[in-house]
Short mmCIF file of C-alpha atoms in Angstrom, two decimals:
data_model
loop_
_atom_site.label_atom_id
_atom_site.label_comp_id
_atom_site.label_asym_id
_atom_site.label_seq_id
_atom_site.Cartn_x
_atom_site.Cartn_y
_atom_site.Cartn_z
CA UNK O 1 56.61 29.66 -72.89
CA UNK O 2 53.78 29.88 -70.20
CA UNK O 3 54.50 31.61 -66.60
CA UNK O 4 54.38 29.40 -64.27
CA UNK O 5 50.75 30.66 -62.66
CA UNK O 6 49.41 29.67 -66.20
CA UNK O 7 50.80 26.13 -66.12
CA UNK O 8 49.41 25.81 -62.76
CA UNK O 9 45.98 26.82 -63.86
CA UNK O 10 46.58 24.89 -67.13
CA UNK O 11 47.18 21.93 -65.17
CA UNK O 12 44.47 22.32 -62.80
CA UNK O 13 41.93 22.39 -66.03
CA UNK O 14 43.24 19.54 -67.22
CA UNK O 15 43.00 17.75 -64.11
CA UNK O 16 39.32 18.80 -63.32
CA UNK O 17 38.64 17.60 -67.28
CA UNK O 18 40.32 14.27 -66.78
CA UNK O 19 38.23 13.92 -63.37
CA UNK O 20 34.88 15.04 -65.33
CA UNK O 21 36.12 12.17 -67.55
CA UNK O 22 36.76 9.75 -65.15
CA UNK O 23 33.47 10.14 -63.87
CA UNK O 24 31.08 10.25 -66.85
CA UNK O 25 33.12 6.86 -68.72
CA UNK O 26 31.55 4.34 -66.43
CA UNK O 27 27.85 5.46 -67.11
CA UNK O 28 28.76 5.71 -70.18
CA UNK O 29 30.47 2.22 -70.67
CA UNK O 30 27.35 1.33 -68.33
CA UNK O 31 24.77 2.10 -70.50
CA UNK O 32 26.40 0.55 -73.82
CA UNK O 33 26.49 -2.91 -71.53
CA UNK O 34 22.69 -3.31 -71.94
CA UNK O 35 19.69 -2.93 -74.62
CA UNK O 36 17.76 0.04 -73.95
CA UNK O 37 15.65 -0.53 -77.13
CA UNK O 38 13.31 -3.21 -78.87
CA UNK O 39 16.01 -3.38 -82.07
CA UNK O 40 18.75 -3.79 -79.93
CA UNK O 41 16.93 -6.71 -78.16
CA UNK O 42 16.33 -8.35 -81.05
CA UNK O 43 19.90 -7.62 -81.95
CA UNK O 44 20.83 -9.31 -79.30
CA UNK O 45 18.93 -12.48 -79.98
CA UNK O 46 17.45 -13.09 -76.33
CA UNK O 47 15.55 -10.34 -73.63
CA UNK O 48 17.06 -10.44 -70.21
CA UNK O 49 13.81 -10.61 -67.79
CA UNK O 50 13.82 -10.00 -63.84
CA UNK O 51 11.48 -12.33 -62.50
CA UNK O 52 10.55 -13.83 -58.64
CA UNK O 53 12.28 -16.98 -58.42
CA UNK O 54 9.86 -18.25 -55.30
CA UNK O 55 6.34 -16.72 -55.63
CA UNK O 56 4.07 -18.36 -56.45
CA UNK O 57 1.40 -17.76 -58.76
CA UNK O 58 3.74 -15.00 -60.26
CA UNK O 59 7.03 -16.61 -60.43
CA UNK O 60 8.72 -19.53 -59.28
CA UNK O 61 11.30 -22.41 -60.63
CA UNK O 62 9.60 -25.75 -60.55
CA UNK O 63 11.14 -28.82 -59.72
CA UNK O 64 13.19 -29.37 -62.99
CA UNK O 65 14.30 -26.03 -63.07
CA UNK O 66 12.32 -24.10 -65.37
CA UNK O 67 10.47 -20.90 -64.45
CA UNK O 68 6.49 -20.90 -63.70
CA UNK O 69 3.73 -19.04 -62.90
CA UNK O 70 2.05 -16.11 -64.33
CA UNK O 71 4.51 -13.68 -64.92
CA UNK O 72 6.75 -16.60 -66.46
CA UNK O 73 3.93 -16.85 -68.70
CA UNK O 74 3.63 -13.31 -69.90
CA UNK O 75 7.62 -12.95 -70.13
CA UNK O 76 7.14 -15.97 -72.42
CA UNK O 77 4.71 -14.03 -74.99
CA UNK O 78 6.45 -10.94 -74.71
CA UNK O 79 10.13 -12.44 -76.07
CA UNK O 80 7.74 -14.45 -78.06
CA UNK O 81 6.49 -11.05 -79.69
CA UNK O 82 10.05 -9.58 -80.08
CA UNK O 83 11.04 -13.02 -81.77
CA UNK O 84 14.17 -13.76 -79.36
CA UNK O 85 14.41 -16.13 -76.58
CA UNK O 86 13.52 -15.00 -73.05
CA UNK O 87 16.28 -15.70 -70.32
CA UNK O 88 15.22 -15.43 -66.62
CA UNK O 89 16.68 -13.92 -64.03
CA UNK O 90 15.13 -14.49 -60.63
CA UNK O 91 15.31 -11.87 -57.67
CA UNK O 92 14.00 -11.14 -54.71
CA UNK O 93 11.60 -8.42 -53.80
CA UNK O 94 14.43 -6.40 -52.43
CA UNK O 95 16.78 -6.30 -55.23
CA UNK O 96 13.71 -6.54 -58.49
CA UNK O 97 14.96 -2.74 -58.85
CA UNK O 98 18.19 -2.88 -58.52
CA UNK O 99 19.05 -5.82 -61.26
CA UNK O 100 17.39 -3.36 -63.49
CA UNK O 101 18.77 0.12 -63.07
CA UNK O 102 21.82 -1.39 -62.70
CA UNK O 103 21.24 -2.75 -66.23
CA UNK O 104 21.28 -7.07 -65.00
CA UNK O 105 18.17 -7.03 -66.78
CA UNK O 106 16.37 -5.30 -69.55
CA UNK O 107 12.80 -5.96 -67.96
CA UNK O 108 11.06 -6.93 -64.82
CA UNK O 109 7.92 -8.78 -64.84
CA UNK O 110 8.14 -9.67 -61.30
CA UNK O 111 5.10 -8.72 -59.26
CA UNK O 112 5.80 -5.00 -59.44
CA UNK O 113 3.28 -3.49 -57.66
CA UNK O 114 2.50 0.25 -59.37
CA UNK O 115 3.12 2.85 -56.31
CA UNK O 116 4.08 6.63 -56.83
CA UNK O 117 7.22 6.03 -54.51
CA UNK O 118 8.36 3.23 -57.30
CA UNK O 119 7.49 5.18 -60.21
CA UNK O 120 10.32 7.86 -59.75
CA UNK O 121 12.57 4.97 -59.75
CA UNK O 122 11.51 2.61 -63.21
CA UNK O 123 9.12 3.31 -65.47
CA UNK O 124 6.14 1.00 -65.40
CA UNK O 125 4.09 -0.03 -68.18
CA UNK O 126 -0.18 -0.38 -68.29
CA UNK O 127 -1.15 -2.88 -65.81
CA UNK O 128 -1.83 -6.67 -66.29
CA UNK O 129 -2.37 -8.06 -62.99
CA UNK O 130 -4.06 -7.34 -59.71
CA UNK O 131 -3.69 -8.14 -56.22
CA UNK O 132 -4.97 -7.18 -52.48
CA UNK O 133 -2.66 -7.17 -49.33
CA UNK O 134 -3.77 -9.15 -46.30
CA UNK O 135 -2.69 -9.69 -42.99
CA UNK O 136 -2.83 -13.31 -42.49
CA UNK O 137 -2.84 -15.43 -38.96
CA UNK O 138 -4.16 -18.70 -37.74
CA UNK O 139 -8.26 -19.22 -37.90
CA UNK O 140 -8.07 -19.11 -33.64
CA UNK O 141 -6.66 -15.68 -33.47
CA UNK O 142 -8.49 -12.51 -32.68
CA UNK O 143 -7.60 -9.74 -35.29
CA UNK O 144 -10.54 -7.43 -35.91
CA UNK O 145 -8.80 -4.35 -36.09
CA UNK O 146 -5.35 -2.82 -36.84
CA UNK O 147 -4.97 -2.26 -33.44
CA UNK O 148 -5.06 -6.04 -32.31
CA UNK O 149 -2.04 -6.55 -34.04
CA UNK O 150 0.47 -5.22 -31.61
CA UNK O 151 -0.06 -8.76 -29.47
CA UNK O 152 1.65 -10.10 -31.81
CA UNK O 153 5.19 -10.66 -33.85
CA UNK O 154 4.30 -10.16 -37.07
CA UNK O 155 6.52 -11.57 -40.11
CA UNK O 156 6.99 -9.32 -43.94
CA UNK O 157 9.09 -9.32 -46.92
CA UNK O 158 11.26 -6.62 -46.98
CA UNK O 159 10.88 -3.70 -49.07
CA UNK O 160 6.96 -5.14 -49.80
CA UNK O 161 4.14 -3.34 -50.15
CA UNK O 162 3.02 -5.47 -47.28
CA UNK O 163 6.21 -4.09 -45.10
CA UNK O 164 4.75 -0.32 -45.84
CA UNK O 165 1.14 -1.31 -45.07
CA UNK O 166 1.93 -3.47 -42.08
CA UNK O 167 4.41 -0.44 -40.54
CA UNK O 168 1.99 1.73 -41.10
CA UNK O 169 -1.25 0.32 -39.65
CA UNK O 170 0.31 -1.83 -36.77
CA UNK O 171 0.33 -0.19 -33.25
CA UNK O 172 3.86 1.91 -32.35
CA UNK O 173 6.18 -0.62 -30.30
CA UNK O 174 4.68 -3.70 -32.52
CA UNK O 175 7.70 -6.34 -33.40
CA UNK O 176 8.29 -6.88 -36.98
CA UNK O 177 10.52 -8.84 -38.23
CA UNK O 178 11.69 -8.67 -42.14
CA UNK O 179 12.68 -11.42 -44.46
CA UNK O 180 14.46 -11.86 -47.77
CA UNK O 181 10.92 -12.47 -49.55
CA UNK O 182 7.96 -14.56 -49.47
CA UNK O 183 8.64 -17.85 -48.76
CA UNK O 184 11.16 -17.14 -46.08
CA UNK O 185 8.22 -15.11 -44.50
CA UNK O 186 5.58 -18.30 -44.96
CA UNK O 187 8.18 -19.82 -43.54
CA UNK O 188 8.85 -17.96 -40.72
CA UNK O 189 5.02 -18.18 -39.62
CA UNK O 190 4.87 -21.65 -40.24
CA UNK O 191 8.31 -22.44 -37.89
CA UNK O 192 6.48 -19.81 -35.47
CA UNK O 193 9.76 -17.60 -35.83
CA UNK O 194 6.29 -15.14 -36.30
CA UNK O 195 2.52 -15.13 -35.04
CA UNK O 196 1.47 -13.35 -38.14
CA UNK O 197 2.15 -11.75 -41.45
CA UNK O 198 1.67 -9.25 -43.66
CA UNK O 199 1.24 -10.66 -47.20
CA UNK O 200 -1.53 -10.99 -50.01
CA UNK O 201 -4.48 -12.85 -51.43
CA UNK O 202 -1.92 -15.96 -52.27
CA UNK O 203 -0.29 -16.34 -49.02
CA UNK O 204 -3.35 -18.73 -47.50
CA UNK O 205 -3.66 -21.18 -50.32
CA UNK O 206 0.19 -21.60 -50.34
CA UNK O 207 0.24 -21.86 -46.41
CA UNK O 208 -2.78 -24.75 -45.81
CA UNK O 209 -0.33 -26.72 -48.48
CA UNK O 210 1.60 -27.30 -45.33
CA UNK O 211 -1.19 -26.88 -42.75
CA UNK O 212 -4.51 -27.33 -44.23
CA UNK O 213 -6.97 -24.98 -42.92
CA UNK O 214 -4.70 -23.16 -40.52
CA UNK O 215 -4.77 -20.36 -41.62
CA UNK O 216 -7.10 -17.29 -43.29
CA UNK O 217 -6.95 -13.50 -44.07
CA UNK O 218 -7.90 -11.40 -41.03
CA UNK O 219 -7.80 -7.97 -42.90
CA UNK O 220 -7.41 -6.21 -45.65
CA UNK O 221 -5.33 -3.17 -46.88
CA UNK O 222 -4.58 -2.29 -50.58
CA UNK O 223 -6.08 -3.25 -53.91
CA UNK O 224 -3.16 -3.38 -56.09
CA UNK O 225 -2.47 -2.91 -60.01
CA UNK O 226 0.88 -4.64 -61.20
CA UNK O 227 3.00 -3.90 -64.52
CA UNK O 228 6.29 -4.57 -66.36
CA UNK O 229 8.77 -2.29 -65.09
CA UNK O 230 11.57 -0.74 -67.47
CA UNK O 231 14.19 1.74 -66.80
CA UNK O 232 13.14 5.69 -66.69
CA UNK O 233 13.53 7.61 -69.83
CA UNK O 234 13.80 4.27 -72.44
CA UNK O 235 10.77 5.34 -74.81
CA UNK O 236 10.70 2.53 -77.22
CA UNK O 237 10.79 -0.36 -75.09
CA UNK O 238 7.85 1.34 -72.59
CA UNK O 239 5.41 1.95 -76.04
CA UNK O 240 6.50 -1.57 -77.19
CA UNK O 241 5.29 -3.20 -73.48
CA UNK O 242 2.32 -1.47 -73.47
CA UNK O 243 1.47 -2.05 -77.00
CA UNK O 244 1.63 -5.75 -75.95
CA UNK O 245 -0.31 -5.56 -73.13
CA UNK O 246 -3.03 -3.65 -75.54
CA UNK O 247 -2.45 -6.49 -77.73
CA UNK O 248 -2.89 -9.74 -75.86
CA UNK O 249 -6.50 -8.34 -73.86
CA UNK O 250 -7.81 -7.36 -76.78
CA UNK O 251 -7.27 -10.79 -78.74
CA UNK O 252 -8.87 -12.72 -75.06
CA UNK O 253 -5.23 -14.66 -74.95
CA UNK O 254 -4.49 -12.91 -71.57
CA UNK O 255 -8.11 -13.74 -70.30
CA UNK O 256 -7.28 -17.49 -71.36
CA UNK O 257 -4.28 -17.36 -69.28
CA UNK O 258 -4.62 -15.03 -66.80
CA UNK O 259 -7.49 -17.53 -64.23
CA UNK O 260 -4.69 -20.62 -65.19
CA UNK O 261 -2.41 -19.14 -62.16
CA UNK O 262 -4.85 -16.42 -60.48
CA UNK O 263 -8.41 -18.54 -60.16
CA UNK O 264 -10.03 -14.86 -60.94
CA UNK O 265 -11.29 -14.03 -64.05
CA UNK O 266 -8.90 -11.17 -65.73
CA UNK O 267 -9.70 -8.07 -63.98
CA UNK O 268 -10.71 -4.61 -65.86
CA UNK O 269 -7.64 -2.25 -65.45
CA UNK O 270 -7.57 1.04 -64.83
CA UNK O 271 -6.72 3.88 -67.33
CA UNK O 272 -4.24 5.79 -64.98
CA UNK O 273 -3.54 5.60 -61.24
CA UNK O 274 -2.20 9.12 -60.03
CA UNK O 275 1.39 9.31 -59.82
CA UNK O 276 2.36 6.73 -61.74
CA UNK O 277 2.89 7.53 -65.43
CA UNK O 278 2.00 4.66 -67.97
CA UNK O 279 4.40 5.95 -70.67
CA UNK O 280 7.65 8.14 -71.10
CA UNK O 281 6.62 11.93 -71.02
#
């Protein structure tokens, strides 16, 4: 029969072992609710893909529904080379990271641009895309310098590389105002919610659709690399990304595609870009 000091430290073990339980089930259950792997993918019959749902050229749903642009295209040839159907999901910029650590989505190709502070949170793959940050304002404005822009209110997507860039070169005391993405920030500049914005090398041509000639890129911050992003630590599905990416430069049918969405010629990629592993260590 146990003393009663033993039953009370027998109980408290088998407390702390239920709580150790309680807390270690729902990653585990978590992580058997999505494919972490290429076979179980295929398994699966269909590749859940994060995408931008209003983005143009890099995602966005056309008028009947189905998703465009240039990351639609490469999701396409990527479930095409796993053999299973690709289904879209389509985020914004601030929650492209959280649909896939949270396991919504297997993989994003959604305009990930490849920063350090990003790579401790996915893994990204090689790149396959490229892109500059501007700040952008009407043709009559004076903007030679980061330091003109605290005249104005200045519109970003939240969580962009464009917010971090525009924060960090605008004046201290300069209002900026954050939106749930791109087009609300077009938007926004358009309405004259904003004077100006922070946002990249796409942001004119998509703006003069509404007022032609309005507006132009005043200056210039980062040259950016974009990849596929998959979760940290998932081996076979990074080397099976990147092995695609290898795949479709080297047979030309990314340089075919690539100047259909971006009206540039495929860029040459770099081989790394410190701080951001291309592969699982």
């Amino acid at each position: 029969m146990m003393t009663k000091s033993r039953t009370t430290r027998f109980n408290r073990r088998h407390m702390l072992a239920l709580g150790a339980g309680a807390i270690a089930s729902p990653f585990v259950l978590s992580r058997a609710a999505y494919a972490v792997t290429p076979s179980e993918i295929k398994a699966r019959g269909k590749v859940l893909i994060g995408i931008q749902g209003d983005n143009p050229p890099w995602g966005f749903v056309n008028s009947t529904g189905k998703q465009e642009g240039l990351d639609a295209d490469l999701s396409e040839l990527f479930a095409k080379e796993l053999g299973v159907a690709a289904e879209f999901t389509p985020l914004a910029v601030a929650n492209r990271i959280p649909a896939l650590t949270s396991g919504r989505v297997d993989i994003l190709f959604a305009t990930m641009a490849m920063l350090p502070e990003r790579a401790k949170a996915v893994q990204f793959s090689k790149p396959y895309g490229a892109n500059i940050i501007t700040f952008i304002a009407p043709k009559e404005m004076e903007i030679k310098s980061p330091a003109d822009m605290g005249k104005y209110v200045i519109g970003v997507a939240r969580g962009s590389v464009q917010d971090t860039d525009v924060t960090k070169a605008a004046p201290p005391g300069t209002t900026i105002r954050r939106f749930d993405g791109d087009a609300p920030t077009m938007q926004a500049l358009l309405s004259g919610q904003v004077q100006a914005v922070g946002g990249n090398i796409f942001y004119v041509p998509r703006l003069n659709e509404s007022k032609p000639g309005a507006y132009e890129n005043k200056l210039e911050f980062t040259k950016l690399y974009n990849g596929a992003c998959t979760r940290l630590g998932e081996k076979e599905i990074n080397a099976f990304v990147n092995g695609f990416i290898d795949k479709i430069i080297a047979s030309g049918e990314w340089a075919r595609i690539y100047p259909k969405w971006m009206n540039n010629p495929l860029p040459a990629f770099p081989d790394s870009i410190p701080g951001i592993p291309f592969t699982v260590s």
